Amino acid sequence: PGSTYNYTTEMIPGFSAGIHFWNVTCVDLAGNIRVSPTWNFTVPAPDILINTGNITFSSSSPKEDDSITIFANVFSTGNTKAQNIIVQVFEGDAATGGLQVGGNKTLPLLNPGENQTVNDTWIVDMGTTGIFVIVDPPLTTNGSVQEANETNNKASKNITI
């Protein structure tokens, strides 16, 4: 009675993000039954973020057919770790037929407040090209990581040759 216990999701694995309810039911040998009040706790969701400022290029003034590196710095802004995060880079918007640059990259673990950078090499074209980065695809189904905010997983930056 009167005791408080603190547990983390790492100590009791298997809980998804969100609100969970619990109570205790006791039955003695005489058949007496008591049920405690129902309590609840919330498991916080991770949040993965990419924005325009987190997309950079190895050269700010490449020439046609130059090979440059695209860097995407992915942040974890939620209150719990995110695992196995897929990152994709596209030449053009994937939603309208953009072509993926390189292959999928996987970030095995991002703890709250951490960031990691992935990169891909791209041969530049003449004109202005939008480089799009998507984290935790597919966006249409909110990916595989349940997040606090599913709307900050796509960003783009233009490069002009």
XYZ file of C-alpha atoms in Angstrom:
161
model
C 0.000 0.000 0.000
C 1.242 3.442 -0.850
C 4.183 2.163 -2.890
C 5.084 3.609 -6.252
C 6.986 1.692 -8.893
C 8.503 3.185 -12.015
C 9.092 1.025 -15.046
C 10.366 1.900 -18.509
C 9.253 0.301 -21.764
C 12.718 -1.298 -21.940
C 12.012 -3.059 -18.625
C 8.630 -4.345 -19.808
C 8.905 -4.851 -23.572
C 6.014 -5.405 -25.923
C 3.886 -2.359 -25.196
C 2.949 -0.292 -28.216
C 2.802 3.489 -28.029
C -0.422 4.833 -26.583
C -2.617 4.494 -23.499
C -2.748 1.170 -21.636
C -5.156 0.212 -18.830
C -4.625 -2.263 -16.010
C -6.110 -3.521 -12.785
C -5.594 -6.423 -10.403
C -8.114 -9.126 -9.567
C -7.578 -11.263 -6.459
C -9.435 -14.427 -5.531
C -8.860 -16.303 -2.263
C -9.577 -19.967 -1.438
C -12.954 -19.005 0.061
C -14.039 -17.533 -3.285
C -13.826 -13.904 -2.237
C -13.056 -11.668 -5.196
C -11.703 -8.146 -5.184
C -10.864 -5.996 -8.178
C -8.638 -2.971 -7.838
C -9.440 0.346 -9.453
C -8.409 0.565 -13.096
C -5.277 2.591 -13.713
C -3.717 3.754 -16.927
C -0.315 4.678 -18.247
C 0.912 6.080 -21.527
C 3.820 4.736 -23.534
C 5.209 7.686 -25.508
C 5.693 7.342 -29.258
C 8.937 8.147 -31.058
C 9.018 10.883 -33.683
C 11.327 10.881 -36.685
C 11.919 14.170 -38.490
C 13.400 15.310 -41.790
C 13.161 18.872 -43.115
C 14.630 20.953 -45.918
C 17.439 22.261 -43.725
C 18.564 18.683 -43.051
C 19.218 17.972 -46.748
C 22.616 19.088 -48.054
C 24.791 18.478 -51.084
C 28.553 17.901 -51.322
C 28.776 20.667 -53.932
C 26.740 23.847 -54.172
C 27.699 24.486 -57.808
C 28.126 21.192 -59.661
C 28.268 20.903 -63.429
C 26.165 18.629 -65.620
C 27.087 14.936 -65.180
C 29.087 15.637 -61.993
C 28.715 13.094 -59.236
C 27.676 14.652 -55.931
C 26.702 13.276 -52.562
C 23.285 13.984 -51.081
C 23.257 14.028 -47.271
C 20.055 13.594 -45.243
C 20.317 14.224 -41.506
C 17.442 12.409 -39.759
C 16.410 13.459 -36.230
C 14.577 11.713 -33.413
C 12.472 14.340 -31.638
C 10.118 12.040 -29.725
C 10.316 10.801 -26.155
C 11.308 7.224 -26.900
C 13.679 5.406 -29.225
C 12.851 4.615 -32.835
C 14.203 1.456 -34.435
C 14.812 0.180 -37.965
C 14.031 3.431 -39.732
C 14.047 3.249 -43.527
C 15.325 6.348 -45.357
C 14.844 6.898 -49.103
C 16.220 9.607 -51.402
C 14.480 10.491 -54.683
C 15.219 12.562 -57.767
C 11.783 14.171 -57.991
C 8.762 13.497 -55.836
C 8.114 9.779 -55.280
C 4.375 10.547 -55.170
C 4.496 11.663 -58.811
C 6.954 9.118 -60.199
C 10.316 10.369 -58.923
C 13.234 7.964 -59.240
C 14.930 6.569 -56.159
C 18.604 7.462 -55.817
C 20.567 4.468 -54.538
C 18.684 2.030 -52.362
C 16.912 2.061 -49.032
C 19.074 2.965 -46.049
C 18.238 1.639 -42.576
C 18.999 3.423 -39.325
C 18.982 0.633 -36.726
C 18.377 2.888 -33.718
C 17.712 6.559 -32.985
C 17.419 7.493 -29.319
C 15.474 10.609 -28.278
C 17.396 13.732 -29.266
C 19.823 11.884 -31.537
C 20.378 12.350 -35.265
C 22.112 10.315 -37.941
C 23.080 11.126 -41.500
C 22.615 8.911 -44.532
C 24.004 9.682 -47.963
C 23.640 8.690 -51.593
C 25.617 9.558 -54.713
C 23.757 11.184 -57.582
C 24.751 12.241 -61.129
C 23.366 15.740 -61.624
C 21.163 16.795 -64.547
C 20.745 20.197 -66.201
C 18.013 22.419 -64.832
C 16.393 22.465 -61.427
C 15.774 19.151 -59.698
C 13.904 18.540 -56.473
C 15.678 16.058 -54.220
C 13.151 14.404 -51.883
C 13.900 12.471 -48.714
C 11.354 10.171 -47.101
C 11.794 8.588 -43.674
C 9.669 5.647 -42.549
C 7.953 4.867 -45.871
C 5.401 4.311 -47.190
C 3.857 7.633 -46.229
C 0.380 6.595 -47.364
C 0.200 4.001 -44.555
C 2.337 5.910 -42.004
C 5.266 3.522 -42.450
C 6.275 0.820 -40.000
C 7.179 3.031 -37.002
C 4.203 4.291 -34.983
C 5.088 7.966 -34.411
C 3.777 10.922 -32.452
C 3.746 12.984 -35.688
C 3.470 11.230 -39.057
C 3.444 14.483 -41.074
C 7.148 15.382 -40.801
C 8.620 12.416 -42.676
C 9.095 14.009 -46.106
C 11.193 16.970 -47.183
C 12.732 18.307 -50.374
C 15.421 20.662 -51.530
C 16.041 21.977 -55.027
C 19.395 21.988 -56.762
C 19.970 23.941 -59.973
C 22.634 23.208 -62.588
